[in-house]
mmCIF file of C-alpha atoms in Angstrom:
data_model
loop_
_atom_site.group_PDB
_atom_site.id
_atom_site.type_symbol
_atom_site.label_atom_id
_atom_site.label_comp_id
_atom_site.label_asym_id
_atom_site.label_seq_id
_atom_site.Cartn_x
_atom_site.Cartn_y
_atom_site.Cartn_z
ATOM 1 C CA MET A 1 -90.925 268.752 60.363
ATOM 2 C CA ALA A 2 -92.399 271.806 62.035
ATOM 3 C CA THR A 3 -94.587 271.478 65.117
ATOM 4 C CA THR A 4 -97.234 273.848 66.379
ATOM 5 C CA THR A 5 -98.354 274.636 69.897
ATOM 6 C CA PRO A 6 -102.047 273.906 70.533
ATOM 7 C CA VAL A 7 -104.076 277.059 71.043
ATOM 8 C CA LEU A 8 -107.421 277.327 72.782
ATOM 9 C CA PRO A 9 -110.323 278.606 70.674
ATOM 10 C CA GLY A 10 -110.586 282.379 70.605
ATOM 11 C CA THR A 11 -106.980 282.978 71.767
ATOM 12 C CA THR A 12 -103.578 283.291 70.176
ATOM 13 C CA ALA A 13 -100.343 281.633 71.103
ATOM 14 C CA GLN A 14 -98.998 284.930 72.457
ATOM 15 C CA GLU A 15 -101.967 285.215 74.855
ATOM 16 C CA GLN A 16 -101.356 281.826 76.478
ATOM 17 C CA PRO A 17 -99.189 282.063 79.644
ATOM 18 C CA ARG A 18 -96.329 279.656 79.245
ATOM 19 C CA THR A 19 -95.485 279.231 82.933
ATOM 20 C CA ALA A 20 -97.279 278.819 86.235
ATOM 21 C CA ALA A 21 -96.032 282.243 87.281
ATOM 22 C CA GLY A 22 -97.541 283.750 84.145
ATOM 23 C CA ARG A 23 -100.910 282.124 84.802
ATOM 24 C CA VAL A 24 -100.945 283.350 88.409
ATOM 25 C CA ARG A 25 -99.942 286.847 87.310
ATOM 26 C CA LYS A 26 -102.704 286.908 84.705
ATOM 27 C CA ARG A 27 -105.352 285.938 87.256
ATOM 28 C CA LEU A 28 -104.166 288.613 89.679
ATOM 29 C CA ASN A 29 -104.398 291.272 86.951
ATOM 30 C CA THR A 30 -108.151 290.910 86.475
ATOM 31 C CA ARG A 31 -110.552 293.735 87.312
ATOM 32 C CA THR A 32 -112.125 291.768 90.172
ATOM 33 C CA ALA A 33 -108.738 291.129 91.798
ATOM 34 C CA THR A 34 -107.876 294.823 91.489
ATOM 35 C CA ILE A 35 -111.123 295.930 93.140
ATOM 36 C CA VAL A 36 -110.698 293.426 95.982
ATOM 37 C CA SER A 37 -107.105 294.597 96.516
ATOM 38 C CA ILE A 38 -108.196 298.249 96.693
ATOM 39 C CA ILE A 39 -110.937 297.444 99.223
ATOM 40 C CA ILE A 40 -108.536 295.462 101.416
ATOM 41 C CA ALA A 41 -105.954 298.259 101.233
ATOM 42 C CA LEU A 42 -108.541 300.855 102.263
ATOM 43 C CA LEU A 43 -109.821 298.773 105.173
ATOM 44 C CA TRP A 44 -106.244 298.187 106.319
ATOM 45 C CA THR A 45 -105.268 301.859 106.040
ATOM 46 C CA ILE A 46 -108.311 303.570 107.567
ATOM 47 C CA PRO A 47 -107.466 302.770 111.247
ATOM 48 C CA THR A 48 -103.900 304.047 110.821
ATOM 49 C CA PHE A 49 -105.136 307.166 109.055
ATOM 50 C CA GLY A 50 -107.690 307.760 111.824
ATOM 51 C CA LEU A 51 -104.970 307.393 114.456
ATOM 52 C CA PHE A 52 -102.811 309.937 112.641
ATOM 53 C CA VAL A 53 -105.675 312.450 112.342
ATOM 54 C CA SER A 54 -106.565 312.004 116.021
ATOM 55 C CA SER A 55 -102.976 312.611 117.074
ATOM 56 C CA LEU A 56 -103.100 316.047 115.406
ATOM 57 C CA ARG A 57 -106.409 317.180 116.912
ATOM 58 C CA PRO A 58 -106.764 319.308 120.050
ATOM 59 C CA GLU A 59 -107.471 317.518 123.312
ATOM 60 C CA GLN A 60 -111.072 318.747 123.597
ATOM 61 C CA ASP A 61 -111.941 317.624 120.071
ATOM 62 C CA ILE A 62 -110.462 314.154 120.607
ATOM 63 C CA LYS A 63 -112.481 313.598 123.784
ATOM 64 C CA THR A 64 -115.811 314.866 122.430
ATOM 65 C CA THR A 65 -116.018 313.926 118.727
ATOM 66 C CA GLY A 66 -114.803 311.201 116.363
ATOM 67 C CA TRP A 67 -111.782 311.680 114.161
ATOM 68 C CA TRP A 68 -113.932 311.801 110.993
ATOM 69 C CA THR A 69 -115.422 315.145 112.131
ATOM 70 C CA PHE A 70 -112.022 316.682 111.422
ATOM 71 C CA PHE A 71 -113.043 317.190 107.789
ATOM 72 C CA SER A 72 -116.122 319.250 108.693
ATOM 73 C CA ASN A 73 -114.382 321.167 111.485
ATOM 74 C CA PRO A 74 -110.641 321.081 110.767
ATOM 75 C CA ALA A 75 -108.387 321.978 113.671
ATOM 76 C CA PHE A 76 -104.958 320.556 114.346
ATOM 77 C CA THR A 77 -102.073 321.067 116.748
ATOM 78 C CA LEU A 78 -98.590 319.648 117.344
ATOM 79 C CA GLU A 79 -98.868 320.100 121.094
ATOM 80 C CA ASN A 80 -99.729 316.422 121.533
ATOM 81 C CA TYR A 81 -96.423 315.333 119.972
ATOM 82 C CA ASN A 82 -94.447 317.966 121.854
ATOM 83 C CA GLU A 83 -95.957 316.826 125.154
ATOM 84 C CA VAL A 84 -95.608 313.102 124.549
ATOM 85 C CA LEU A 85 -92.010 313.364 123.291
ATOM 86 C CA PHE A 86 -90.456 316.118 125.344
ATOM 87 C CA GLY A 87 -92.879 316.837 128.215
ATOM 88 C CA GLN A 88 -91.266 317.048 131.647
ATOM 89 C CA SER A 89 -94.280 316.335 133.845
ATOM 90 C CA ALA A 90 -94.810 312.895 135.388
ATOM 91 C CA SER A 91 -97.998 312.382 133.375
ATOM 92 C CA SER A 92 -96.408 313.230 130.030
ATOM 93 C CA GLY A 93 -95.033 310.600 127.713
ATOM 94 C CA ARG A 94 -91.370 311.647 127.605
ATOM 95 C CA LEU A 95 -91.012 309.160 124.788
ATOM 96 C CA ALA A 96 -87.867 310.661 123.250
ATOM 97 C CA ASN A 97 -85.533 308.708 125.567
ATOM 98 C CA TYR A 98 -87.567 305.526 125.194
ATOM 99 C CA PHE A 99 -87.538 305.956 121.422
ATOM 100 C CA VAL A 100 -83.726 306.014 121.458
ATOM 101 C CA ASN A 101 -83.727 302.940 123.698
ATOM 102 C CA SER A 102 -85.928 301.079 121.206
ATOM 103 C CA VAL A 103 -83.545 301.933 118.372
ATOM 104 C CA VAL A 104 -80.531 300.781 120.424
ATOM 105 C CA ILE A 105 -82.300 297.515 121.251
ATOM 106 C CA THR A 106 -83.715 296.800 117.805
ATOM 107 C CA ILE A 107 -80.836 297.391 115.398
ATOM 108 C CA PRO A 108 -78.336 294.929 116.959
ATOM 109 C CA SER A 109 -81.161 292.478 117.719
ATOM 110 C CA VAL A 110 -81.912 292.406 113.987
ATOM 111 C CA LEU A 111 -78.374 292.412 112.595
ATOM 112 C CA PHE A 112 -76.888 289.735 114.879
ATOM 113 C CA PRO A 113 -79.369 286.884 114.222
ATOM 114 C CA ILE A 114 -79.549 287.615 110.485
ATOM 115 C CA ALA A 115 -75.746 287.581 110.145
ATOM 116 C CA PHE A 116 -75.330 284.378 112.176
ATOM 117 C CA ALA A 117 -78.298 282.694 110.455
ATOM 118 C CA ALA A 118 -76.996 283.503 106.961
ATOM 119 C CA MET A 119 -73.603 281.970 107.715
ATOM 120 C CA ALA A 120 -75.171 278.944 109.398
ATOM 121 C CA ALA A 121 -77.562 278.430 106.474
ATOM 122 C CA TYR A 122 -74.654 278.425 104.016
ATOM 123 C CA ALA A 123 -72.649 275.997 106.140
ATOM 124 C CA LEU A 124 -75.581 273.618 106.544
ATOM 125 C CA SER A 125 -76.330 273.750 102.812
ATOM 126 C CA TRP A 126 -72.970 273.681 101.021
ATOM 127 C CA ILE A 127 -70.267 272.588 103.475
ATOM 128 C CA ARG A 128 -70.055 268.843 103.958
ATOM 129 C CA PHE A 129 -69.245 267.672 107.491
ATOM 130 C CA ARG A 130 -70.339 264.847 109.743
ATOM 131 C CA GLY A 131 -73.570 265.432 111.630
ATOM 132 C CA ARG A 132 -74.706 268.292 109.415
ATOM 133 C CA ASP A 133 -78.227 266.954 108.939
ATOM 134 C CA TRP A 134 -78.677 266.252 112.635
ATOM 135 C CA ILE A 135 -77.623 269.788 113.503
ATOM 136 C CA TYR A 136 -80.196 271.155 111.078
ATOM 137 C CA VAL A 137 -82.915 268.909 112.531
ATOM 138 C CA GLY A 138 -81.993 270.096 116.027
ATOM 139 C CA ILE A 139 -82.194 273.760 114.986
ATOM 140 C CA PHE A 140 -85.534 273.128 113.304
ATOM 141 C CA ALA A 141 -86.865 271.410 116.444
ATOM 142 C CA LEU A 142 -85.959 274.430 118.606
ATOM 143 C CA GLN A 143 -88.778 276.370 116.946
ATOM 144 C CA ILE A 144 -91.354 274.456 118.973
ATOM 145 C CA VAL A 145 -89.884 275.604 122.316
ATOM 146 C CA PRO A 146 -92.117 278.383 123.700
ATOM 147 C CA LEU A 147 -90.277 281.597 124.383
ATOM 148 C CA GLN A 148 -91.726 281.785 127.894
ATOM 149 C CA MET A 149 -90.081 278.478 128.856
ATOM 150 C CA ALA A 150 -86.632 279.877 128.076
ATOM 151 C CA LEU A 151 -86.964 283.077 130.108
ATOM 152 C CA VAL A 152 -86.150 281.612 133.538
ATOM 153 C CA PRO A 153 -83.120 279.521 132.375
ATOM 154 C CA LEU A 154 -81.786 282.522 130.465
ATOM 155 C CA LEU A 155 -82.231 284.782 133.485
ATOM 156 C CA SER A 156 -80.363 282.226 135.581
ATOM 157 C CA PHE A 157 -77.617 282.157 132.957
ATOM 158 C CA PHE A 158 -77.190 285.936 133.220
ATOM 159 C CA SER A 159 -77.445 286.225 137.000
ATOM 160 C CA ARG A 160 -75.646 283.043 138.147
ATOM 161 C CA GLY A 161 -73.458 282.027 135.235
ATOM 162 C CA VAL A 162 -72.795 278.384 134.372
ATOM 163 C CA THR A 163 -71.480 275.956 136.997
ATOM 164 C CA LEU A 164 -70.810 272.246 136.421
ATOM 165 C CA ALA A 165 -69.722 269.897 139.246
ATOM 166 C CA GLY A 166 -68.669 272.855 141.353
ATOM 167 C CA ILE A 167 -66.568 274.312 138.525
ATOM 168 C CA THR A 168 -67.570 277.737 137.196
ATOM 169 C CA LEU A 169 -67.565 277.509 133.413
ATOM 170 C CA MET A 170 -68.900 281.032 132.967
ATOM 171 C CA PRO A 171 -69.280 283.655 135.709
ATOM 172 C CA ALA A 172 -72.396 285.756 136.215
ATOM 173 C CA TRP A 173 -72.645 288.714 133.887
ATOM 174 C CA GLN A 174 -73.603 291.247 136.590
ATOM 175 C CA LEU A 175 -74.608 294.002 134.173
ATOM 176 C CA ASP A 176 -76.081 297.304 135.319
ATOM 177 C CA ASP A 177 -77.884 300.241 133.702
ATOM 178 C CA GLU A 178 -77.080 300.586 129.967
ATOM 179 C CA GLN A 179 -75.038 297.368 130.048
ATOM 180 C CA LYS A 180 -78.322 295.459 130.211
ATOM 181 C CA PHE A 181 -78.789 296.148 126.514
ATOM 182 C CA VAL A 182 -76.333 293.298 125.942
ATOM 183 C CA GLN A 183 -78.716 290.887 127.685
ATOM 184 C CA VAL A 184 -81.595 291.957 125.421
ATOM 185 C CA TRP A 185 -79.471 291.581 122.293
ATOM 186 C CA PHE A 186 -78.363 288.114 123.409
ATOM 187 C CA ALA A 187 -81.918 287.021 124.244
ATOM 188 C CA HIS A 188 -83.440 288.250 120.976
ATOM 189 C CA THR A 189 -80.613 286.655 118.991
ATOM 190 C CA CYS A 190 -81.151 283.292 120.685
ATOM 191 C CA PHE A 191 -84.918 283.383 120.171
ATOM 192 C CA ALA A 192 -84.647 284.427 116.506
ATOM 193 C CA LEU A 193 -81.933 282.043 115.315
ATOM 194 C CA PRO A 194 -83.950 278.797 114.894
ATOM 195 C CA PHE A 195 -86.560 280.352 112.602
ATOM 196 C CA ALA A 196 -83.969 282.502 110.804
ATOM 197 C CA VAL A 197 -81.697 279.529 110.050
ATOM 198 C CA PHE A 198 -84.662 277.456 108.889
ATOM 199 C CA LEU A 199 -85.934 280.207 106.585
ATOM 200 C CA LEU A 200 -82.577 281.102 105.063
ATOM 201 C CA HIS A 201 -81.569 277.449 104.691
ATOM 202 C CA ASN A 202 -84.567 276.917 102.406
ATOM 203 C CA PHE A 203 -83.307 279.697 100.126
ATOM 204 C CA VAL A 204 -79.591 278.949 100.224
ATOM 205 C CA SER A 205 -80.030 275.219 99.605
ATOM 206 C CA GLN A 206 -82.000 275.949 96.414
ATOM 207 C CA LEU A 207 -79.221 277.989 94.790
ATOM 208 C CA PRO A 208 -77.804 276.403 91.619
ATOM 209 C CA GLY A 209 -75.002 274.000 92.429
ATOM 210 C CA GLU A 210 -73.275 274.929 89.144
ATOM 211 C CA LEU A 211 -72.484 278.362 90.569
ATOM 212 C CA MET A 212 -70.779 276.868 93.595
ATOM 213 C CA GLU A 213 -68.823 274.361 91.529
ATOM 214 C CA ALA A 214 -67.659 277.043 89.095
ATOM 215 C CA ALA A 215 -66.523 279.244 91.967
ATOM 216 C CA ARG A 216 -64.593 276.383 93.567
ATOM 217 C CA VAL A 217 -62.921 275.582 90.239
ATOM 218 C CA ASP A 218 -61.799 279.215 90.067
ATOM 219 C CA GLY A 219 -60.235 278.837 93.504
ATOM 220 C CA ALA A 220 -62.814 280.757 95.542
ATOM 221 C CA SER A 221 -62.934 279.992 99.244
ATOM 222 C CA HIS A 222 -66.154 279.455 101.183
ATOM 223 C CA ALA A 223 -65.891 282.985 102.565
ATOM 224 C CA LYS A 224 -65.644 284.488 99.093
ATOM 225 C CA ILE A 225 -68.465 282.328 97.723
ATOM 226 C CA PHE A 226 -70.674 283.371 100.611
ATOM 227 C CA ARG A 227 -69.829 287.060 100.214
ATOM 228 C CA THR A 228 -69.898 287.435 96.428
ATOM 229 C CA ILE A 229 -72.436 284.807 95.307
ATOM 230 C CA VAL A 230 -74.751 283.745 98.110
ATOM 231 C CA LEU A 231 -75.492 287.082 99.778
ATOM 232 C CA PRO A 232 -76.568 288.904 96.576
ATOM 233 C CA LEU A 233 -78.814 285.999 95.559
ATOM 234 C CA ILE A 234 -80.612 285.734 98.917
ATOM 235 C CA THR A 235 -81.228 289.477 99.310
ATOM 236 C CA PRO A 236 -85.050 289.043 99.081
ATOM 237 C CA ALA A 237 -84.958 286.433 101.832
ATOM 238 C CA LEU A 238 -82.752 288.637 103.998
ATOM 239 C CA ALA A 239 -85.142 291.565 103.494
ATOM 240 C CA SER A 240 -88.136 289.419 104.442
ATOM 241 C CA LEU A 241 -86.401 288.183 107.568
ATOM 242 C CA THR A 242 -85.310 291.725 108.438
ATOM 243 C CA ILE A 243 -88.901 292.943 108.359
ATOM 244 C CA PHE A 244 -90.162 290.059 110.501
ATOM 245 C CA GLN A 245 -87.391 290.427 113.072
ATOM 246 C CA PHE A 246 -87.578 294.227 113.171
ATOM 247 C CA LEU A 247 -91.329 294.225 113.779
ATOM 248 C CA TRP A 248 -91.005 291.515 116.417
ATOM 249 C CA VAL A 249 -88.250 293.264 118.375
ATOM 250 C CA TRP A 250 -89.691 296.773 118.010
ATOM 251 C CA ASN A 251 -93.127 295.677 119.266
ATOM 252 C CA ASP A 252 -91.766 293.368 121.963
ATOM 253 C CA LEU A 253 -92.661 294.108 125.575
ATOM 254 C CA LEU A 254 -91.973 290.885 127.476
ATOM 255 C CA VAL A 255 -88.310 290.239 126.604
ATOM 256 C CA ALA A 256 -87.256 293.887 126.881
ATOM 257 C CA LEU A 257 -89.034 294.361 130.196
ATOM 258 C CA ILE A 258 -87.497 291.227 131.735
ATOM 259 C CA PHE A 259 -83.910 291.591 130.520
ATOM 260 C CA ALA A 260 -83.589 295.381 130.257
ATOM 261 C CA GLY A 261 -85.849 296.431 133.125
ATOM 262 C CA GLY A 262 -88.261 299.342 133.253
ATOM 263 C CA SER A 263 -85.835 302.167 133.989
ATOM 264 C CA ASP A 264 -85.587 305.271 131.825
ATOM 265 C CA GLU A 265 -82.070 304.278 130.741
ATOM 266 C CA THR A 266 -82.989 300.930 129.152
ATOM 267 C CA ALA A 267 -86.774 300.533 128.749
ATOM 268 C CA PRO A 268 -88.123 300.649 125.155
ATOM 269 C CA LEU A 269 -91.166 302.475 123.814
ATOM 270 C CA THR A 270 -93.513 299.566 124.465
ATOM 271 C CA VAL A 271 -92.860 299.713 128.212
ATOM 272 C CA ARG A 272 -93.690 303.410 128.408
ATOM 273 C CA LEU A 273 -96.779 303.060 126.213
ATOM 274 C CA ALA A 274 -98.051 300.290 128.474
ATOM 275 C CA GLU A 275 -97.619 302.604 131.446
ATOM 276 C CA LEU A 276 -99.491 305.402 129.678
ATOM 277 C CA ALA A 277 -102.353 303.103 128.738
ATOM 278 C CA GLY A 278 -102.563 301.720 132.266
ATOM 279 C CA THR A 279 -102.246 304.860 134.350
ATOM 280 C CA ARG A 280 -103.385 307.640 132.019
ATOM 281 C CA GLY A 281 -105.996 305.866 129.944
ATOM 282 C CA ASN A 282 -108.133 309.023 129.817
ATOM 283 C CA GLU A 283 -105.388 311.048 128.135
ATOM 284 C CA TRP A 284 -106.401 310.087 124.598
ATOM 285 C CA GLN A 285 -104.420 312.886 122.963
ATOM 286 C CA ARG A 286 -101.189 311.466 124.408
ATOM 287 C CA LEU A 287 -102.034 307.864 123.655
ATOM 288 C CA THR A 288 -102.816 308.569 119.991
ATOM 289 C CA SER A 289 -99.667 310.599 119.390
ATOM 290 C CA GLY A 290 -97.562 308.114 121.366
ATOM 291 C CA ALA A 291 -98.963 305.172 119.415
ATOM 292 C CA PHE A 292 -98.226 306.871 116.098
ATOM 293 C CA VAL A 293 -94.665 307.649 117.211
ATOM 294 C CA ALA A 294 -94.263 303.944 117.961
ATOM 295 C CA ILE A 295 -95.515 302.740 114.562
ATOM 296 C CA VAL A 296 -93.884 305.302 112.279
ATOM 297 C CA ILE A 297 -90.472 303.568 112.225
ATOM 298 C CA PRO A 298 -91.907 300.083 111.434
ATOM 299 C CA LEU A 299 -93.970 301.673 108.649
ATOM 300 C CA ILE A 300 -90.859 303.270 107.155
ATOM 301 C CA VAL A 301 -88.921 299.994 107.355
ATOM 302 C CA PHE A 302 -91.736 297.987 105.773
ATOM 303 C CA LEU A 303 -92.361 300.481 102.949
ATOM 304 C CA SER A 304 -88.633 300.656 102.227
ATOM 305 C CA LEU A 305 -88.235 296.873 101.974
ATOM 306 C CA GLN A 306 -91.647 295.839 100.682
ATOM 307 C CA ARG A 307 -90.486 295.049 97.136
ATOM 308 C CA TYR A 308 -87.829 292.677 98.512
ATOM 309 C CA PHE A 309 -90.386 291.308 100.982
ATOM 310 C CA VAL A 310 -92.853 290.378 98.242
ATOM 311 C CA ARG A 311 -90.071 288.956 96.078
ATOM 312 C CA GLY A 312 -88.830 286.865 99.000
ATOM 313 C CA LEU A 313 -92.291 285.455 99.683
ATOM 314 C CA LEU A 314 -92.805 284.502 96.041
ATOM 315 C CA THR A 315 -89.346 283.038 95.453
ATOM 316 C CA GLY A 316 -89.710 279.303 95.028
ATOM 317 C CA SER A 317 -93.508 279.364 95.186
ATOM 318 C CA VAL A 318 -93.792 279.004 91.427
ATOM 319 C CA LYS A 319 -91.340 277.955 88.743
ATOM 320 C CA GLY A 320 -90.597 279.753 85.542
#
């Protein structure tokens, strides 16, 4: 006996969303939602666009008129970027070296915690061993520890090492100059791991158990399962975490200043920008160009990974 699906008056069966995801998607495709999205996007973009226009204007124009007057009296120059990146005077930005330092700090500080967190998330989700749940609870609880409370113990760890009952378990690191990058990588990895493991565990634990069982039946080891099955399936989550961690490390001032110092050899962009804002606050042409240099890399990273970012945020939020 044939059955029919109930249809609301004035609609057809094909017009009825069958899943929660379909209903949400239909509501977000309305004209009102589109207009609101465009307005939000414009409001979010205008300050960045104004900063970019200001960074290209001559010094006199920046100090006397608003950036919107550029359209009635267009005049632009690249001298601001040349001065802030490669200027040799004490008042110039000289951001080129600091830019390289930020890249050297950020890339390992993103790759290390994501790699360790992905492996830990798989182990805590699909490898059975005693105390697994307690380890996960402990990692989750570490998220409530303020970063500032860990700075002094971590500094002591680097400068004094670890001593127990008069026995030196680990000597002091005693790093100098560029070697201090290792301290920053270690600190950022430690601070990022609790949240990274918690986030990735939520994704890895929701993977279909049938896939794991089939792989084990075929003789696949945990390393092969992790490499060939888990990693491709959690790519959206990895992309989301990469964006969060990259933005956090790139914009960080406190950790880099404490563990890397403020020297030209190790200080990141944020340290130099803080100096420019504090000592040369009247040099608007350098501040605008320096600020845009600092945000251009995060913008590129976010725009490159945004589709994975959105997919990672929506994964598991609705079924179907």
